[in-house]
mmCIF file of C-alpha atoms in Angstrom:
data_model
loop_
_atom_site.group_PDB
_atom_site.id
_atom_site.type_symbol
_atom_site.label_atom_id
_atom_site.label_comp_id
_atom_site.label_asym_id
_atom_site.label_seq_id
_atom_site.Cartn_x
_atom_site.Cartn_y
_atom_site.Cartn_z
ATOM 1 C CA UNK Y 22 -46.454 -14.500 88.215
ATOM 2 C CA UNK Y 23 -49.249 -15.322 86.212
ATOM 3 C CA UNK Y 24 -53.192 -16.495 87.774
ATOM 4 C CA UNK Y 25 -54.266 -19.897 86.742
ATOM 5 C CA UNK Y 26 -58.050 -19.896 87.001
ATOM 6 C CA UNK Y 27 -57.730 -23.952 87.307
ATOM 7 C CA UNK Y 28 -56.415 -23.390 90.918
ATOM 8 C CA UNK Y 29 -59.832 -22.027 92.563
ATOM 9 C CA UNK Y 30 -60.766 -26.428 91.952
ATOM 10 C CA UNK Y 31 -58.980 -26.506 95.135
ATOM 11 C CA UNK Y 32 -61.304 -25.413 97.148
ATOM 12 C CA UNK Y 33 -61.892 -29.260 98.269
ATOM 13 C CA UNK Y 34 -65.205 -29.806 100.989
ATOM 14 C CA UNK Y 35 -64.187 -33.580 101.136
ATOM 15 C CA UNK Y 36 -62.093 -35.490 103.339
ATOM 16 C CA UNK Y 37 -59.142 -33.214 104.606
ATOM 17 C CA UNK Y 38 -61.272 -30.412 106.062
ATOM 18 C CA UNK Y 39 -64.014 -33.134 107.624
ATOM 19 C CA UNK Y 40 -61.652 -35.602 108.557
ATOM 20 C CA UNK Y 41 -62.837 -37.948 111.472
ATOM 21 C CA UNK Y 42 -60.586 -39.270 114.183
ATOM 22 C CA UNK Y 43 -59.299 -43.186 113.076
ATOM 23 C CA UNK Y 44 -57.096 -45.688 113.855
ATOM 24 C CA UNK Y 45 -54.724 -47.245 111.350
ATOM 25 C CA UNK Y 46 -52.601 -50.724 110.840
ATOM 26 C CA UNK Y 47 -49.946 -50.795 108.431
ATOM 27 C CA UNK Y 48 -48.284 -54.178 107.918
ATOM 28 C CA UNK Y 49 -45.094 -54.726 105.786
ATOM 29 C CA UNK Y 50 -43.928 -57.426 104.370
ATOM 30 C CA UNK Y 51 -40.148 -56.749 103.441
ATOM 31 C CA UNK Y 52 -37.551 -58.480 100.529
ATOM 32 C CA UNK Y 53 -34.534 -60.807 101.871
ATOM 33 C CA UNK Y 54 -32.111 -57.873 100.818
ATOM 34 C CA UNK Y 55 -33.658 -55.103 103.072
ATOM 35 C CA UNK Y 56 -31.880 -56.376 106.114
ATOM 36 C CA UNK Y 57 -33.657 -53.661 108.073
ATOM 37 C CA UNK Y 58 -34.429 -54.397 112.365
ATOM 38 C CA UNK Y 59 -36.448 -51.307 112.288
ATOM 39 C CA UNK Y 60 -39.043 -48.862 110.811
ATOM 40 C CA UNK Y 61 -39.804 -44.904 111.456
ATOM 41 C CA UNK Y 62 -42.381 -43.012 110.642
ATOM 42 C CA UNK Y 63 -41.558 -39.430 110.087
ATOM 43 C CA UNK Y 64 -44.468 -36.792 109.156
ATOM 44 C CA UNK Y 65 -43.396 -34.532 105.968
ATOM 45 C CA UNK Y 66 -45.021 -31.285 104.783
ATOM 46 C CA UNK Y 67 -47.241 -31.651 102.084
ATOM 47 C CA UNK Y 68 -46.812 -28.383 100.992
ATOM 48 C CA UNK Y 69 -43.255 -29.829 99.615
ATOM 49 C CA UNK Y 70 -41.578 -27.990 102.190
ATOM 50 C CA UNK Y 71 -40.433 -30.517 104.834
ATOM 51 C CA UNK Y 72 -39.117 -33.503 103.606
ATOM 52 C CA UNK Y 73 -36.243 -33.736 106.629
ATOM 53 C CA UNK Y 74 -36.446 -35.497 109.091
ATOM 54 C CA UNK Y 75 -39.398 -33.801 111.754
ATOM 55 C CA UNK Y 76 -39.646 -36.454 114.409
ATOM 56 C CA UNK Y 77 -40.574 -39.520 114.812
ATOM 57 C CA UNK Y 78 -44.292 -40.541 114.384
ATOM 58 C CA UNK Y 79 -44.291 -44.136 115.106
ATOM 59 C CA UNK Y 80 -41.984 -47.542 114.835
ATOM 60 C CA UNK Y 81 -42.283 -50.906 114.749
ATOM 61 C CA UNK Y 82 -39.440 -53.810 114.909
ATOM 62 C CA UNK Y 83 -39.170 -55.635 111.603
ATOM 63 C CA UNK Y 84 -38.962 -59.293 112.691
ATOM 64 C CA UNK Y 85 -38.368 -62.233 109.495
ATOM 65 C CA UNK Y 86 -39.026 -59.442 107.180
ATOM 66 C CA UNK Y 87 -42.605 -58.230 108.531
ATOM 67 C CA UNK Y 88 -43.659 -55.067 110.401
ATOM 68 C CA UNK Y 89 -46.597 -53.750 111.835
ATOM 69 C CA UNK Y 90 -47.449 -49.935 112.936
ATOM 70 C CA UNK Y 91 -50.574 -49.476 114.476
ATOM 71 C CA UNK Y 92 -51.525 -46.046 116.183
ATOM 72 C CA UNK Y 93 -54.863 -43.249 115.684
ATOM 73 C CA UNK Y 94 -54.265 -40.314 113.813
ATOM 74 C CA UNK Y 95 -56.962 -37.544 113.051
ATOM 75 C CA UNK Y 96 -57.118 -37.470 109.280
ATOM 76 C CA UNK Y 97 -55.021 -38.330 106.830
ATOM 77 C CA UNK Y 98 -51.126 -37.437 107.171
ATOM 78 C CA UNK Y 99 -48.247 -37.213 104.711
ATOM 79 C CA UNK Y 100 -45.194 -39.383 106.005
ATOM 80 C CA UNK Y 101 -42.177 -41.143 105.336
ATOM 81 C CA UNK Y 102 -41.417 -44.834 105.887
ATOM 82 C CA UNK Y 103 -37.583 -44.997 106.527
ATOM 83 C CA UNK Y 104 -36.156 -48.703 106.995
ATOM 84 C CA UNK Y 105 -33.004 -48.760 109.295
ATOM 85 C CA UNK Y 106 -30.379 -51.301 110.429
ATOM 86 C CA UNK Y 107 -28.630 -51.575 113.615
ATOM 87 C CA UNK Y 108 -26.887 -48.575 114.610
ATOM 88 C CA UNK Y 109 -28.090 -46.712 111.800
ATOM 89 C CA UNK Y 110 -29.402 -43.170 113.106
ATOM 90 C CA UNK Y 111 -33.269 -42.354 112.114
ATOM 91 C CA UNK Y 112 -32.237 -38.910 110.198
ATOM 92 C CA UNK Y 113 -33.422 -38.716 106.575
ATOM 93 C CA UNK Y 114 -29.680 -37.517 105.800
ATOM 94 C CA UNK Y 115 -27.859 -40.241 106.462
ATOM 95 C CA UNK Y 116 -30.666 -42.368 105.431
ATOM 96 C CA UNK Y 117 -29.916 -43.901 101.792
ATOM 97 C CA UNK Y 118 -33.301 -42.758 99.600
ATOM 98 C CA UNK Y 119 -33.371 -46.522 98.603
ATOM 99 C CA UNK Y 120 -34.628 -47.098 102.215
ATOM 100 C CA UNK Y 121 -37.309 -44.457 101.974
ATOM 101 C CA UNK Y 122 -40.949 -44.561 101.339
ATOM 102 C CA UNK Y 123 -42.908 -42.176 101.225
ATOM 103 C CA UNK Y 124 -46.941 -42.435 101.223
ATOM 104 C CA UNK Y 125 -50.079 -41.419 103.250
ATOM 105 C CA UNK Y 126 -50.978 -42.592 106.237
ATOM 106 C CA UNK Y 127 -55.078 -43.314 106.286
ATOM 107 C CA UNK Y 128 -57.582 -44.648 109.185
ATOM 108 C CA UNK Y 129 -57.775 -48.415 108.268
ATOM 109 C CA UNK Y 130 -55.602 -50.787 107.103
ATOM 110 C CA UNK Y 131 -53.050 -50.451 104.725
ATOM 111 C CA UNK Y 132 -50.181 -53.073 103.448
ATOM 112 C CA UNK Y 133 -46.666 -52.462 102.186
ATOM 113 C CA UNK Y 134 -45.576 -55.238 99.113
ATOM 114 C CA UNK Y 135 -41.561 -55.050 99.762
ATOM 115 C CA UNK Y 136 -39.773 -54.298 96.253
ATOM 116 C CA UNK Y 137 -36.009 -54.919 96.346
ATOM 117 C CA UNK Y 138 -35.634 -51.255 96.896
ATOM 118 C CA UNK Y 139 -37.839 -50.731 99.550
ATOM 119 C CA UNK Y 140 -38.536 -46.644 98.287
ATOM 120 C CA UNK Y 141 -40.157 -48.851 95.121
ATOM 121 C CA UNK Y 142 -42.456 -50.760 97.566
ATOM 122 C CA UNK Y 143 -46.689 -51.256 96.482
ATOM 123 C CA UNK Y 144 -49.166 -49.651 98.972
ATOM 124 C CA UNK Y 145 -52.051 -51.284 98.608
ATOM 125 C CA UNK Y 146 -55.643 -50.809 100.857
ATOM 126 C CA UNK Y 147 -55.647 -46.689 100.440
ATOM 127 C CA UNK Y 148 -57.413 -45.114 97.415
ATOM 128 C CA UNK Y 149 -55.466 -41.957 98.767
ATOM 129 C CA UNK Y 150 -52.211 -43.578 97.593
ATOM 130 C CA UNK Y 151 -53.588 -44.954 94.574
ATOM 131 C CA UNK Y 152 -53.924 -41.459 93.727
ATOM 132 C CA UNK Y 153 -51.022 -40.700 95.264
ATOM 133 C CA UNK Y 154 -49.134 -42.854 93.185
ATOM 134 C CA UNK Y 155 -50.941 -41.594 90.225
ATOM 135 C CA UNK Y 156 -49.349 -38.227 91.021
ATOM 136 C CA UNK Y 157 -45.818 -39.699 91.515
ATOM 137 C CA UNK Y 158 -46.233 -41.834 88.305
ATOM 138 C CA UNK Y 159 -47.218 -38.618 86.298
ATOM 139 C CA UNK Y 160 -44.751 -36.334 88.013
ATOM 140 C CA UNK Y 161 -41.504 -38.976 87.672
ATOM 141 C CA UNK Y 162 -42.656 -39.046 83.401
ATOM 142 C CA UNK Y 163 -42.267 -35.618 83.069
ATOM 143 C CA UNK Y 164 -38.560 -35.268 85.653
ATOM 144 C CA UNK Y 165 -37.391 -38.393 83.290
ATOM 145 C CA UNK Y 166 -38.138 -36.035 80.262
ATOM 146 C CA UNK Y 167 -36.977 -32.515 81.564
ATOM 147 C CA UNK Y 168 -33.508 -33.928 83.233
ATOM 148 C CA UNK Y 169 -31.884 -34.375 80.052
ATOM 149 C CA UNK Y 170 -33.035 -30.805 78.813
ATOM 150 C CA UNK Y 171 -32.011 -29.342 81.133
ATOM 151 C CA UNK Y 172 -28.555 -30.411 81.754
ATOM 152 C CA UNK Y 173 -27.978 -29.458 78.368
ATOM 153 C CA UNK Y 174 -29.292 -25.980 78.975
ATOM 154 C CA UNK Y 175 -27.069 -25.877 81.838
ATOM 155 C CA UNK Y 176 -23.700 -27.131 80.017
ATOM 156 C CA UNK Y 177 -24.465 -24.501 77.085
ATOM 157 C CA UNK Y 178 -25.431 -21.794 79.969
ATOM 158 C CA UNK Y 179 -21.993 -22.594 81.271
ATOM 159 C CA UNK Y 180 -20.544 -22.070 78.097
ATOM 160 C CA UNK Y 181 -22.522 -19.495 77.018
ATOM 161 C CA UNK Y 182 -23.527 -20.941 73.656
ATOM 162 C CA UNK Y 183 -26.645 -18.711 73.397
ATOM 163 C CA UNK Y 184 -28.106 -21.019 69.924
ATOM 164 C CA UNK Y 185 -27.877 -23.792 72.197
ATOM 165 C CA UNK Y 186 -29.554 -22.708 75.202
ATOM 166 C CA UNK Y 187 -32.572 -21.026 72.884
ATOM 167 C CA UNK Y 188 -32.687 -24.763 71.256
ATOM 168 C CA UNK Y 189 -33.101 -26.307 74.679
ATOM 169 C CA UNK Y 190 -35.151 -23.654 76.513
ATOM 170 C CA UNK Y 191 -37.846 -24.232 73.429
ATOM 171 C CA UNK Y 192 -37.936 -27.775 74.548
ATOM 172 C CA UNK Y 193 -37.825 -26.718 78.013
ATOM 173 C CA UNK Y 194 -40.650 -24.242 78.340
ATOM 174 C CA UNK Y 195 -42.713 -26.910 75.715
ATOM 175 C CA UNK Y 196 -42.238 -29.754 78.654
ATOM 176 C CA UNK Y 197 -43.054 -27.278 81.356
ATOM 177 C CA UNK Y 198 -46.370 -26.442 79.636
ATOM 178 C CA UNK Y 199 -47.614 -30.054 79.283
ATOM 179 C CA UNK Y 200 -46.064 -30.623 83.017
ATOM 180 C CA UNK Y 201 -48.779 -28.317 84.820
ATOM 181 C CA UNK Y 202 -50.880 -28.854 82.297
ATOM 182 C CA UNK Y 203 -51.154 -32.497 83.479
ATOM 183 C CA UNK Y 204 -51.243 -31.287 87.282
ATOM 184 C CA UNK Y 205 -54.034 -28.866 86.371
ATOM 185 C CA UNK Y 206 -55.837 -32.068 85.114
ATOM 186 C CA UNK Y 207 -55.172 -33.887 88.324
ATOM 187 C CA UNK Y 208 -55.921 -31.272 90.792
ATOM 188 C CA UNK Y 209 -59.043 -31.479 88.853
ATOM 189 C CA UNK Y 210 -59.680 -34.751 88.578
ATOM 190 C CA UNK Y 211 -58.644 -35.601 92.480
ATOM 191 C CA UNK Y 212 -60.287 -32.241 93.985
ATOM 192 C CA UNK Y 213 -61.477 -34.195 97.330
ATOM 193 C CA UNK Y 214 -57.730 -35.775 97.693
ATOM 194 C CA UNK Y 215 -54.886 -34.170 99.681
ATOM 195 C CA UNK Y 216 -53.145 -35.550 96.574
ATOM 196 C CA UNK Y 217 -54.992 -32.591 94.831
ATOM 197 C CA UNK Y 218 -52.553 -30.112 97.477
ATOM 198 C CA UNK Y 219 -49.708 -31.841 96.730
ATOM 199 C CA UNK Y 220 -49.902 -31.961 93.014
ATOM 200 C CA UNK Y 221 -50.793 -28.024 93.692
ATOM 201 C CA UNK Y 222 -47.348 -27.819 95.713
ATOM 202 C CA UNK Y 223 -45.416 -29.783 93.387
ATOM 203 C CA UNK Y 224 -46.179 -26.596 90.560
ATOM 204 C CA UNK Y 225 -42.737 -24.175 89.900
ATOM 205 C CA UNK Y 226 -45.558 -21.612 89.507
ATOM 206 C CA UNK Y 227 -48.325 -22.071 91.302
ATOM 207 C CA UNK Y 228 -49.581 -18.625 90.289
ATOM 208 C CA UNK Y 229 -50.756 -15.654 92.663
ATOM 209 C CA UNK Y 230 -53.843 -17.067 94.670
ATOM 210 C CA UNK Y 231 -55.916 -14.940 96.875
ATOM 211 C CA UNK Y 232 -59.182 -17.502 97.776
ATOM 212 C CA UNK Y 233 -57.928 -20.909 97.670
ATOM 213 C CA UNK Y 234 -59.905 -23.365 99.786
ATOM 214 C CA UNK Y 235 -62.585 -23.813 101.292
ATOM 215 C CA UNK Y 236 -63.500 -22.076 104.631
ATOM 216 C CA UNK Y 237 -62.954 -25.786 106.782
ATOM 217 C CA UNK Y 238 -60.196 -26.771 104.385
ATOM 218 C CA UNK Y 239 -58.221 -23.436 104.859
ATOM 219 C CA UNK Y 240 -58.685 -23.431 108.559
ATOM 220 C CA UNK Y 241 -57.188 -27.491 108.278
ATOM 221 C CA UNK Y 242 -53.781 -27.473 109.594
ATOM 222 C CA UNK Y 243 -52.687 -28.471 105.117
ATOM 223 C CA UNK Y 244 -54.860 -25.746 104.108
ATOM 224 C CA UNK Y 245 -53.257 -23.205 106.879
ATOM 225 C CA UNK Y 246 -49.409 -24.613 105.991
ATOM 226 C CA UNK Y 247 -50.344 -24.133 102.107
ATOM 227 C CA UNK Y 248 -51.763 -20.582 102.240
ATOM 228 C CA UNK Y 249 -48.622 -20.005 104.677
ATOM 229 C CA UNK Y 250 -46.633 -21.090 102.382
ATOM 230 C CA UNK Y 251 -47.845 -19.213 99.614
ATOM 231 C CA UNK Y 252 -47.938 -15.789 101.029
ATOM 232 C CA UNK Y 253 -44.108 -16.704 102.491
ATOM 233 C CA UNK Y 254 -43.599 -16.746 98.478
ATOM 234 C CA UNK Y 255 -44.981 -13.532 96.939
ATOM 235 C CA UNK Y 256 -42.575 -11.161 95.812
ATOM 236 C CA UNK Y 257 -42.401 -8.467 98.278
ATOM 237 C CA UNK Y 258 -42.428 -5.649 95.115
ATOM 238 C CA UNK Y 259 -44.752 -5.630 92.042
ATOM 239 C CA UNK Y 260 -43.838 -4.752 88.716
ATOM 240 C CA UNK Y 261 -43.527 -1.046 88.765
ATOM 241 C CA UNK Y 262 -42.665 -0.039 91.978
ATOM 242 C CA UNK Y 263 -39.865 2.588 93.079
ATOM 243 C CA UNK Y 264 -37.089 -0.350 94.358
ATOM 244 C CA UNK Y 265 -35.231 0.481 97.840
ATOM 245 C CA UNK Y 266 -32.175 2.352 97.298
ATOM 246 C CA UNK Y 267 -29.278 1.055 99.214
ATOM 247 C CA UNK Y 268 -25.889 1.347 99.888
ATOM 248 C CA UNK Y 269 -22.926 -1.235 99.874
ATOM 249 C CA UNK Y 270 -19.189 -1.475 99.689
ATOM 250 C CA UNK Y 271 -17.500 -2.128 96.955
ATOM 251 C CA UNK Y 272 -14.789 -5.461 96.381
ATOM 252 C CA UNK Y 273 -12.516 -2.787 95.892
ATOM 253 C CA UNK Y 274 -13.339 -0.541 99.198
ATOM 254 C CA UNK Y 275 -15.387 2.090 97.396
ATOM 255 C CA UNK Y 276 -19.083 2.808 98.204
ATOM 256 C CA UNK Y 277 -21.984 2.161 95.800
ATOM 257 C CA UNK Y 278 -25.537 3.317 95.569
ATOM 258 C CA UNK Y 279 -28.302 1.918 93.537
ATOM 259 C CA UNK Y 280 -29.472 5.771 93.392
ATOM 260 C CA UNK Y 281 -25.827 6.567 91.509
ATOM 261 C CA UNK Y 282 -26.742 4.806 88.639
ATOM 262 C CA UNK Y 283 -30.502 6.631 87.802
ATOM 263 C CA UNK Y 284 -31.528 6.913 84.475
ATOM 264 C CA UNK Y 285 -29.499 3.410 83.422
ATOM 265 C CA UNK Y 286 -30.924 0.136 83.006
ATOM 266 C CA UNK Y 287 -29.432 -2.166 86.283
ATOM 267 C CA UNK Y 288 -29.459 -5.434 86.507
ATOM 268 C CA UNK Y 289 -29.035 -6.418 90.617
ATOM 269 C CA UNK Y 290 -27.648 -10.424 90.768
ATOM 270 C CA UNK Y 291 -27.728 -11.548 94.071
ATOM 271 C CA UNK Y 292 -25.128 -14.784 94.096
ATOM 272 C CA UNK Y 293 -22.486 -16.095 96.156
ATOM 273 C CA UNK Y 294 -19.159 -17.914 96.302
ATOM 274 C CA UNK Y 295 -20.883 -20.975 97.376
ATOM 275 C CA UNK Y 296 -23.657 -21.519 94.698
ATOM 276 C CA UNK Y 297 -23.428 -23.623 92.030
ATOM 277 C CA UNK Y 298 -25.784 -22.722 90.284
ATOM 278 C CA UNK Y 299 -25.070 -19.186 90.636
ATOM 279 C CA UNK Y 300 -21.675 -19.264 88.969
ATOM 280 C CA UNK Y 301 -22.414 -21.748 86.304
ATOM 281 C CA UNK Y 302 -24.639 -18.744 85.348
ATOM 282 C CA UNK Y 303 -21.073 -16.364 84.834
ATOM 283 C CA UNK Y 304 -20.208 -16.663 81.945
ATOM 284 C CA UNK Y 305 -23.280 -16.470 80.256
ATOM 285 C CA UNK Y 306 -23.727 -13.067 82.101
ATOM 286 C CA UNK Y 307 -20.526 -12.257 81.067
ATOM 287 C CA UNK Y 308 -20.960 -12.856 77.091
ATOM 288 C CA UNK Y 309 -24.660 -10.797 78.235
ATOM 289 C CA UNK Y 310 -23.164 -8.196 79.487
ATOM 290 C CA UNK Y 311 -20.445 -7.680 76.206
ATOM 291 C CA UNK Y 312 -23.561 -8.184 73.988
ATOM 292 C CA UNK Y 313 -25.226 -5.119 75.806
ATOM 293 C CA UNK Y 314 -22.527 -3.286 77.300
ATOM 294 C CA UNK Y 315 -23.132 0.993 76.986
ATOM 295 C CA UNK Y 316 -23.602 3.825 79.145
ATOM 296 C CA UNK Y 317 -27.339 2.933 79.510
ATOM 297 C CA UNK Y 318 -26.841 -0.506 81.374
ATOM 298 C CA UNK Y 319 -25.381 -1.586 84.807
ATOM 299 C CA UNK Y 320 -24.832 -4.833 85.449
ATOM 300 C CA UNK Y 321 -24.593 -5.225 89.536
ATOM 301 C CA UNK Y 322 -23.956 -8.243 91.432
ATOM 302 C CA UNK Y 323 -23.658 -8.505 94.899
ATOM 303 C CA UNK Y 324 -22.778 -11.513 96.820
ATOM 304 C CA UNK Y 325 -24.120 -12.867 99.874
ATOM 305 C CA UNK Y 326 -21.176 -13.938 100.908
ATOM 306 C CA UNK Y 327 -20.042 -13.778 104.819
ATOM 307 C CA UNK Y 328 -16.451 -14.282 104.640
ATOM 308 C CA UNK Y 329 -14.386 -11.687 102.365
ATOM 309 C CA UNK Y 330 -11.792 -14.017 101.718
ATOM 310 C CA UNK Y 331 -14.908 -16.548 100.024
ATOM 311 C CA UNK Y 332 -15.692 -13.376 98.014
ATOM 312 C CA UNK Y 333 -12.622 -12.187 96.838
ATOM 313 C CA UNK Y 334 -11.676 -15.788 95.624
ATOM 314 C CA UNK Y 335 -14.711 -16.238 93.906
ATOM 315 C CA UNK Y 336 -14.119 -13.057 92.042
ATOM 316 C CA UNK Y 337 -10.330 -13.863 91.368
ATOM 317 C CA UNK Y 338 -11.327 -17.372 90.212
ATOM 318 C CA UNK Y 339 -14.719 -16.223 87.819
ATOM 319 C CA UNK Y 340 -12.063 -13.879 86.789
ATOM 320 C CA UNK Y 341 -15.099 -10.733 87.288
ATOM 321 C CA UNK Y 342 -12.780 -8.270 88.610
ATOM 322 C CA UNK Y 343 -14.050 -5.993 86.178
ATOM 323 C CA UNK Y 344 -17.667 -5.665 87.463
ATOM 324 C CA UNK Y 345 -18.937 -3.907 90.145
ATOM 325 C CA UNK Y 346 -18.929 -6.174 92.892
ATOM 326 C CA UNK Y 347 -20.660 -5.196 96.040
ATOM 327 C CA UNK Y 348 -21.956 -6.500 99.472
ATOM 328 C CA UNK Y 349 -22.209 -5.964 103.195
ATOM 329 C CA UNK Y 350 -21.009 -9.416 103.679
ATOM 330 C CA UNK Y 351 -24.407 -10.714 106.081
ATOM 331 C CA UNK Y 352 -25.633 -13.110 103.698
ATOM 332 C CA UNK Y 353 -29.197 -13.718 103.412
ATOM 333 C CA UNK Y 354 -29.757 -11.206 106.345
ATOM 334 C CA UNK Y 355 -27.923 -8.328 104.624
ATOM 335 C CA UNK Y 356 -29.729 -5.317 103.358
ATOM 336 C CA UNK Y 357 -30.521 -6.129 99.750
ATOM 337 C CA UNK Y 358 -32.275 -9.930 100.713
ATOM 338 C CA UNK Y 359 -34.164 -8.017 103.667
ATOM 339 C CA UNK Y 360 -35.415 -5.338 101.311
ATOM 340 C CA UNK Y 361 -36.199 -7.190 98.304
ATOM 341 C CA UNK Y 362 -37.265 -10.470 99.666
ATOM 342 C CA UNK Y 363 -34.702 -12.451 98.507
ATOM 343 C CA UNK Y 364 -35.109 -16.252 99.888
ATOM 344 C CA UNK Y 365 -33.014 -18.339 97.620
ATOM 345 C CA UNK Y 366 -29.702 -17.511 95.286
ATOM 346 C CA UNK Y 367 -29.611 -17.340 92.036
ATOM 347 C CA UNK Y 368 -32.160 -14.174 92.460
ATOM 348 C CA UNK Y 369 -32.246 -10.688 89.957
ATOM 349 C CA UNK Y 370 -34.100 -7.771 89.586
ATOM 350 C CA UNK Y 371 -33.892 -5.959 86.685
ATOM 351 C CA UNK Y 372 -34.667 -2.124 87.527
ATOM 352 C CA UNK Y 373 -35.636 0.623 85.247
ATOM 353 C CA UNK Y 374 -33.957 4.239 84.079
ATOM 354 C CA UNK Y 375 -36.689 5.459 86.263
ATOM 355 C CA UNK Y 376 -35.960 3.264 89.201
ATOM 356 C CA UNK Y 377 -38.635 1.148 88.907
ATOM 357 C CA UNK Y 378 -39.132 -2.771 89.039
ATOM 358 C CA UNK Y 379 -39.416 -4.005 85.395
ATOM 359 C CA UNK Y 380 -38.625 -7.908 86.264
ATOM 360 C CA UNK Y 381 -37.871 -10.158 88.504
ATOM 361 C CA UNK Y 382 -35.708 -13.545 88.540
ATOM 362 C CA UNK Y 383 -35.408 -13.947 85.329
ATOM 363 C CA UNK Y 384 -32.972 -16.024 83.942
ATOM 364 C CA UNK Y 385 -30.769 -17.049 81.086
ATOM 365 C CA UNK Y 386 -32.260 -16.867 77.367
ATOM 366 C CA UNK Y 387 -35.695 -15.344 79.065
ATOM 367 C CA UNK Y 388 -33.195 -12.491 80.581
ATOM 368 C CA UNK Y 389 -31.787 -12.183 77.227
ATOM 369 C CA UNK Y 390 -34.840 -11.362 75.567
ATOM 370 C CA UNK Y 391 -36.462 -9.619 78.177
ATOM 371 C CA UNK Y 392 -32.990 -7.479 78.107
ATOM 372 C CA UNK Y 393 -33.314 -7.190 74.289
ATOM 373 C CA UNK Y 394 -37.072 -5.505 74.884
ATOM 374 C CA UNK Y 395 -35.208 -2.408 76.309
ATOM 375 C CA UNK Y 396 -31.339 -1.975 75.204
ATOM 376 C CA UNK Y 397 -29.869 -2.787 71.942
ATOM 377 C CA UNK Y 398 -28.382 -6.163 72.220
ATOM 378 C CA UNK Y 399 -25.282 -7.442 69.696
ATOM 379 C CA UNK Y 400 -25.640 -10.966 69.181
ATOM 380 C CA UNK Y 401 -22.588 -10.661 67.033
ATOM 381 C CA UNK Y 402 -20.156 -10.907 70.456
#
């Protein structure tokens, strides 16, 4: 992944790493239609990686519509307000998101202005969720504008009309750009805010960062759960590295190596019978693999499937009997996830004659092309 120079702004000296002990008041003042008896407060992650529910902070009985949470916390903290009625259970997944609110909890005093929908609710008193807000303004323009794109990338991935999906991936990769381009601007704009973190969090590709924060900031408990986070993310090979050979059985019984297929061009696609996402990407790689198909190119998936009889449906139904369909049936812990540090499905790796890394999780017309850079691709099929 690429370096953006624009991250080293978050090395922040203000109010996160110095934070001072402080007491806070929130008072609410709730709609007619909320109907809520109760409100939680639930910390979240604001690295983006923990919005379930974590525990409950605080609560507060919401009498005629008003509510009041008063408590001392030691800096600011990320949370969510969750509004409940009577014999509703405080979990954020049977919570409807209408009923959730999320914002940051600051020493001093801080008042909710009940919307209709309570998750639309003002927070007023806190110049951290002014900028806050500012982030979720800026971040809910650019989801409004990339939704549509892409679910018409994904209904012409689907049906692998390649002129479609290189019309929409132009669009797509011209939002992306002005998305973190805006972030960059905020993170630089709001470099003493935990916003700033979030907003870095919030990136697809954050980029590969080796000196990040500050020295008090990265020993905060943010700045520890970001770098964490982070180095829980890099790719555990670089471009150019031998891969791990390995060994799994085939759908149909047999045996397969990695090493048996040296000198080709192999394309690893770790899926399974249970991802969406993952076999919405089929037939695409199926009109791929025609386009390119030779001696000098394997295409290999391998499911991380548990069950066989998940597996074998899969393939009956995808109607992929044809590949070479492979797996030790242990999911995320089997061999290939463990070795190539594989956290999340749809994942590739496209390996060399040479048995070297050339790419990693690249998808859909980017595959295409980056396939085109090596074997003759006809765009005739």
């Amino acid at each position: 992944m690429r370096t953006y120079k624009w991250l080293a702004i978050l090395c922040l000296t203000g109010h996160i790493a110095n934070a001072q002990v402080g007491r806070y008041e929130v008072e609410g003042t709730l709609t007619s239609k909320d109907n809520a008896t109760k409100i939680y407060v639930t910390p979240l992650s604001i690295t983006g990686g923990g919005f379930g529910y974590q525990g409950i902070m605080d609560s507060a009985v919401v009498m005629d519509g008003h509510f009041r949470l008063t408590g001392t916390i030691d800096g600011p903290k990320y949370v969510q307000l969750t509004l409940v009625t009577a014999g509703v259970v405080i979990e954020s997944r049977a919570t409807e998101r209408r009923n959730i609110l999320r914002m940051f909890l600051t020493p001093g005093k801080t008042r909710i202005l009940g919307d209709s929908i309570f998750s639309r609710s003002q927070v007023a008193g806190s110049a951290l969720n002014d900028e806050y807000k500012m982030l979720i303004t800026m971040s809910g323009h650019y989801d409004a504008i990339l939704r549509p794109l892409h679910d018409h990338y994904y209904d012409a991935l689907y049906h692998a009309d390649i002129p479609v999906m290189k019309h929409y991936n132009d669009s797509l990769n011209t939002i992306k750009l002005q998305r973190m381009q805006a972030f960059a601007g905020f993170v630089s704009a709001h470099n003493n805010s935990p916003a700033a973190i979030l907003a870095a969090s919030l990136l697809s590709e954050p980029g590969n960062i080796d000196t990040l924060f500050s020295a008090a900031l990265a020993h905060s408990p943010d700045g520890l759960a970001y770098s964490k986070k982070q180095e829980a993310h890099r790719p555990k090979m670089k471009t150019g590295e031998k891969v791990p050979d390995f060994t799994l059985t085939g759908a149909d019984g047999k045996k397969v190596s990695l090493s048996g297929y040296a000198g080709k061009y192999v394309l690893i696609d770790c899926w399974a019978s249970w991802c969406g996402p993952c076999r919405n990407e089929i037939p695409f790689m199926k009109k791929l693999d025609a386009m390119i198909k030779g001696s000098s190119f394997q295409l290999l998936p391998i499911s991380v499937d548990t069950k066989k009889e998940d597996w074998m449906k899969a393939i009956n139904e995808e109607q992929i009997s044809g590949w070479t369909n492979i797996s030790d049936l242990k999911g995320m812990k089997g061999i290939v996830p463990t070795l190539y540090g594989v956290q999340s499905i749809p994942h590739n790796f496209l390996v060399g004659p040479d048995g070297r890394l050339l790419a990693e999780n690249v998808h859909g017309i980017a595959l295409l092309d980056l396939l085109a850079k090596y074997l003759p691709v006809n765009d005739k099929q």
